[in-house]
Coordinates of C-alpha atoms in Angstrom, one line a residue:
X1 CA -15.6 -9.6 -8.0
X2 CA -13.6 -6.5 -7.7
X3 CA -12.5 -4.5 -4.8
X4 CA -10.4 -1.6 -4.0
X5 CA -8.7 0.5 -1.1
X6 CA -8.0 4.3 -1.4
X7 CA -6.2 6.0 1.4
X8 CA -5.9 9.1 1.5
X9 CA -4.2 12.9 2.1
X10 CA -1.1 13.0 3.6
X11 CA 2.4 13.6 2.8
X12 CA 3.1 10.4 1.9
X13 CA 0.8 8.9 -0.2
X14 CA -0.2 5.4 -0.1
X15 CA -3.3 4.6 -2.7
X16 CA -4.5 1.2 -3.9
X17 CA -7.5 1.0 -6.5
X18 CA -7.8 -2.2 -7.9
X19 CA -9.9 -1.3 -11.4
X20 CA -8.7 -3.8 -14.7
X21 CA -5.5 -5.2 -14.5
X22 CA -3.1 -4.4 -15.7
X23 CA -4.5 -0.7 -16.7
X24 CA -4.0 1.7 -14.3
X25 CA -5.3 5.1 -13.9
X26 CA -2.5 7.6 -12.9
X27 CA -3.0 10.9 -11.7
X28 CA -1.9 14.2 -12.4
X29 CA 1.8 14.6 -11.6
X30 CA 1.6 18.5 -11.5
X31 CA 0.1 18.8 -7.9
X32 CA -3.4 18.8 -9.1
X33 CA -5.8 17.7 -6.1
X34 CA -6.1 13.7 -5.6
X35 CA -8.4 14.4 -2.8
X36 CA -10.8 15.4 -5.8
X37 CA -11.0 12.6 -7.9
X38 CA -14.1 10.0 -7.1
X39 CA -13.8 7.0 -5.4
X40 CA -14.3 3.8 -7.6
X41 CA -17.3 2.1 -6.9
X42 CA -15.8 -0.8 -6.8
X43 CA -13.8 0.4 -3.8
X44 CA -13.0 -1.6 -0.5
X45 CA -11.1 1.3 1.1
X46 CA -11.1 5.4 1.0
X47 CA -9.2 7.4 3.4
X48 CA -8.9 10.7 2.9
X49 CA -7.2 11.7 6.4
X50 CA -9.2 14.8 7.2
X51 CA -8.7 14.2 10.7
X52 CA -10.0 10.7 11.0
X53 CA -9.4 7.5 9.4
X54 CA -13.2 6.8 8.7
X55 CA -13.8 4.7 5.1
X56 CA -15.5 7.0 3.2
X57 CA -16.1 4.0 0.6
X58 CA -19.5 2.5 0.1
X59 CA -17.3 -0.3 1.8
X60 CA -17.3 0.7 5.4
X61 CA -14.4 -1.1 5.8
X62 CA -13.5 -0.5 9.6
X63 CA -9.8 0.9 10.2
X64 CA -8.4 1.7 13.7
X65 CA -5.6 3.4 14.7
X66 CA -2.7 2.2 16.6
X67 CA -0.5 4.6 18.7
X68 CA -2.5 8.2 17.9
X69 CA -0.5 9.4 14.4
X70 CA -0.8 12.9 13.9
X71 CA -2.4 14.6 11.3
X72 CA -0.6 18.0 9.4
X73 CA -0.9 19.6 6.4
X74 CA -0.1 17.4 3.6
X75 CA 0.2 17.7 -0.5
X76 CA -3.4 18.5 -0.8
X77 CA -6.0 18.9 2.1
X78 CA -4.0 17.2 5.5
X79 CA -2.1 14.5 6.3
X80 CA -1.5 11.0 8.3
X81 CA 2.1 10.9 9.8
X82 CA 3.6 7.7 11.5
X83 CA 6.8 9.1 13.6
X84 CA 6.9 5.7 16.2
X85 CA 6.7 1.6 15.1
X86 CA 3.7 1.6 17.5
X87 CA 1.7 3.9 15.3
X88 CA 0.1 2.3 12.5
X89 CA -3.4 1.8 11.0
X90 CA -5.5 -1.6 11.0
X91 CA -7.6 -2.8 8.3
X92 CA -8.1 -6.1 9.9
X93 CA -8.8 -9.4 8.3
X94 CA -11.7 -9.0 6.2
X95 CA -13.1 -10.1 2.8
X96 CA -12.0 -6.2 1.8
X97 CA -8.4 -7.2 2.6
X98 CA -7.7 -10.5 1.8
X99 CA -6.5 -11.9 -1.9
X100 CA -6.6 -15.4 -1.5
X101 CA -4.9 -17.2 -4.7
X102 CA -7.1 -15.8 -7.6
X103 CA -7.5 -12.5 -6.5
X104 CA -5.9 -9.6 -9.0
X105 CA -5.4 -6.6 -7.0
X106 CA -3.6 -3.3 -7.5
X107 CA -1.5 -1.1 -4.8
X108 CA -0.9 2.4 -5.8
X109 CA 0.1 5.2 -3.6
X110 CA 1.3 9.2 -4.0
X111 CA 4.7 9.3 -1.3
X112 CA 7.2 11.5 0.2
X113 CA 9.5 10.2 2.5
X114 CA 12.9 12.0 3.4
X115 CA 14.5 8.4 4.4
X116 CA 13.9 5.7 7.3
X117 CA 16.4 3.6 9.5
X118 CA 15.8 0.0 8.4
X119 CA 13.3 -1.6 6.3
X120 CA 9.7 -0.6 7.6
X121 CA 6.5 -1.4 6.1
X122 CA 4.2 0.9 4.3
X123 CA 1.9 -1.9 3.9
X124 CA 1.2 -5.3 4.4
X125 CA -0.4 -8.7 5.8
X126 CA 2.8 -10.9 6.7
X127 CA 5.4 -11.0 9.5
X128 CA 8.6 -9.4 8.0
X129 CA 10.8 -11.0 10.2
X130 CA 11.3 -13.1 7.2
X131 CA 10.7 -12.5 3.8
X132 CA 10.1 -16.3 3.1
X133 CA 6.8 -16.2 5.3
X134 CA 3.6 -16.2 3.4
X135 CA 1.7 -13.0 2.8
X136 CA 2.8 -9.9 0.8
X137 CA 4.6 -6.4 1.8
X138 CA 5.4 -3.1 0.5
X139 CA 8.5 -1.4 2.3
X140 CA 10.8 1.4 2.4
X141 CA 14.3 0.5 2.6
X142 CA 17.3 2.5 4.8
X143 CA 19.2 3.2 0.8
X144 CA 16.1 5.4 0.2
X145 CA 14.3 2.5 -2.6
X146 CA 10.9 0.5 -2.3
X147 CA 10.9 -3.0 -1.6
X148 CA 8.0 -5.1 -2.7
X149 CA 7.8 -8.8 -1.4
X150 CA 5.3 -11.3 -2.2
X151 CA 5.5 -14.8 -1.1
X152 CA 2.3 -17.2 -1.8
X153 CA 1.7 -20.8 0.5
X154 CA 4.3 -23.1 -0.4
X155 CA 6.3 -20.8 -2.9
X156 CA 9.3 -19.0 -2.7
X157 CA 10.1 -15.4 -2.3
X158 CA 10.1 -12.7 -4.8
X159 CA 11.4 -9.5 -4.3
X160 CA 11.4 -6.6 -6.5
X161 CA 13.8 -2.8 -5.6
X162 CA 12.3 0.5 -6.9
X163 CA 14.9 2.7 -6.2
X164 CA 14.7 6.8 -5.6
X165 CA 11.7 6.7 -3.7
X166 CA 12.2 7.9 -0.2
X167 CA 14.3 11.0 -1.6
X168 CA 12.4 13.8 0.1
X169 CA 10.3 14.2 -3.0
X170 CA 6.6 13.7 -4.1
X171 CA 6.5 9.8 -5.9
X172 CA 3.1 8.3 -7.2
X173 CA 3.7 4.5 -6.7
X174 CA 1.2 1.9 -8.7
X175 CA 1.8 -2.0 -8.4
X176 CA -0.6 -4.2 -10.5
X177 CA -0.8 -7.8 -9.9
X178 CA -2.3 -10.0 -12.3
X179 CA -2.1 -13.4 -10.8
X180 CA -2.3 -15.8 -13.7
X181 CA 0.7 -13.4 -15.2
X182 CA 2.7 -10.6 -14.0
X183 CA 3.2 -7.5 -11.3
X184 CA 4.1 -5.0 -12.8
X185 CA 5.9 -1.6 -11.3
X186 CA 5.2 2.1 -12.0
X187 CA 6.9 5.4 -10.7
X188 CA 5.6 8.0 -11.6
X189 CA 3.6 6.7 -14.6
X190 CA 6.3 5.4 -16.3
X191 CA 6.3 1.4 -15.9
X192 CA 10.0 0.3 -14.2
X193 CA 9.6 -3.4 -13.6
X194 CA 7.7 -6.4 -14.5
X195 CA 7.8 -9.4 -13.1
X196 CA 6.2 -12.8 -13.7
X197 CA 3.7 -14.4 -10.7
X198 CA 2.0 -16.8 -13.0
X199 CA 4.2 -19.8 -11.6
X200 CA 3.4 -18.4 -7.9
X201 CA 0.5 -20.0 -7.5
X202 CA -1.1 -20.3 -3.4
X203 CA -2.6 -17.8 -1.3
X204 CA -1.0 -14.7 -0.2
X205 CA -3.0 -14.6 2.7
X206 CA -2.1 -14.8 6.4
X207 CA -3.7 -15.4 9.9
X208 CA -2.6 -11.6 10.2
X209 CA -4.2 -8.4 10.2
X210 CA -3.3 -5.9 7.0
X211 CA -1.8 -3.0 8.3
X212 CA -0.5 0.2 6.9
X213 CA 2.9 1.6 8.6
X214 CA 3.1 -2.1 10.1
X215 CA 3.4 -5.8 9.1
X216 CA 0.9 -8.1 9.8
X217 CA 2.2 -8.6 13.3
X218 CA 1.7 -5.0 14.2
X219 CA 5.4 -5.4 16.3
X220 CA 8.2 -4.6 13.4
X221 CA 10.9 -2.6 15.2
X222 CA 11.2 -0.1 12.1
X223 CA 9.4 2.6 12.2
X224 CA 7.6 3.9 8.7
X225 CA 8.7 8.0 9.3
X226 CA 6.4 9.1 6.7
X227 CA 2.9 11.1 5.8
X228 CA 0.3 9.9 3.5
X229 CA -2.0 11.6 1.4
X230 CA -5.3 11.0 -0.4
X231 CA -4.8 8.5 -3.3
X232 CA -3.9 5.8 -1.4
X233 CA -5.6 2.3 -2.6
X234 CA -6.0 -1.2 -2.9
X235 CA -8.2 -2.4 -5.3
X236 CA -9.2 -6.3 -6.1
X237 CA -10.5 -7.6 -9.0

């Protein structure tokens, strides 16, 4: 079974597809339109941020807004911007959005973030009071690098740092997960990090929601301060 999540055209760009692991299919780095490309049919989630948060996947996942984010012009087409902690956007618990233990899945997103105060989430299904609770999270972090934290049922933490990402420039962000091996890190289509899961076996899910701009518990003080753009996506597989 394979799922995906694309979200869409904003400044900052969070995208998950979730084709083959560990391939992953990066886009043009020279500004070329994202909003362009075709969804995977395999998708659980496309946002494209035109104004609405509507899927546009054959999915219908159901997303709702928390707060009213604004939408301005982003890289290509318009984007979402989070300013606040209360504005963020739910995708709920669903089959779409939840990995279970077997589940290989794929984050990738197209970013630009000039900085944020703390450690907020771009995305994410845990409470990140802690990074010892169960669930998984992708954050920005106040030294300007990406923090990505996964922590299965009865496992320990693991944390991996991408740094130079919230530098005021365009960064496309993939994160492959293959769970009976490694997760491995891209910037900008060059691979950065690996890391090995196979030993971090459990499910990564949560009684939370997944949110973007949020954690799981839809309260973390930080707020997220940035835009995303179409090519957003989380993919299953």
């Amino acid at each position: 079974m394979k799922k995906s999540f694309k979200i869409g055209s904003a400044l900052l760009a969070l995208g998950w597809t979730l084709p083959h692991i560990p391939s992953v299919s990066f886009p043009a780095m020279n500004g070329t339109a994202l909003a362009a490309a075709a969804v995977p049919a395999d998708s659980a989630l496309s946002l494209k941020f035109e104004g609405n948060v509507t899927d546009s996947s054959s999915a219908l996942t159901p997303v709702s807004a928390a707060g009213s984010p604004t939408y301005t012009a982003g890289r290509v087409g318009s984007a979402i911007e989070f300013k606040t902690a209360g504005q963020y956007l739910n995708l709920g618990k669903t089959a779409n959005t939840t990995f279970g233990s077997a589940t290989d899945y794929t984050v990738a997103f197209w970013m630009q973030s000039s900085g944020v105060t703390g450690d907020p989430v771009i995305i994410g299904n845990k409470n990140w009071a802690s990074g010892a609770n169960t669930g998984w999270i992708v954050s920005l972090q106040s030294n300007g690098s990406l923090k990505w934290n996964y922590t299965p049922s009865v496992q320990t933490r693991t944390d991996v740092t991408i740094p130079g990402v919230a530098d005021g420039s365009w960064h496309y962000i993939a994160i492959t997960h293959d769970r009976n091996g490694s997760a491995k890190f891209y910037k900008d289509a060059q691979m950065v990090s690996s890391v090995s899961i196979a030993a971090k076996q459990g499910s990564i899910d949560t009684t939370s929601n997944t949110n973007i701009g949020q954690d799981g518990t839809g309260a973390y003080g930080y707020a997220l301060k940035a835009k995303l753009v179409d090519g957003t996506a989380v993919g299953l597989k």
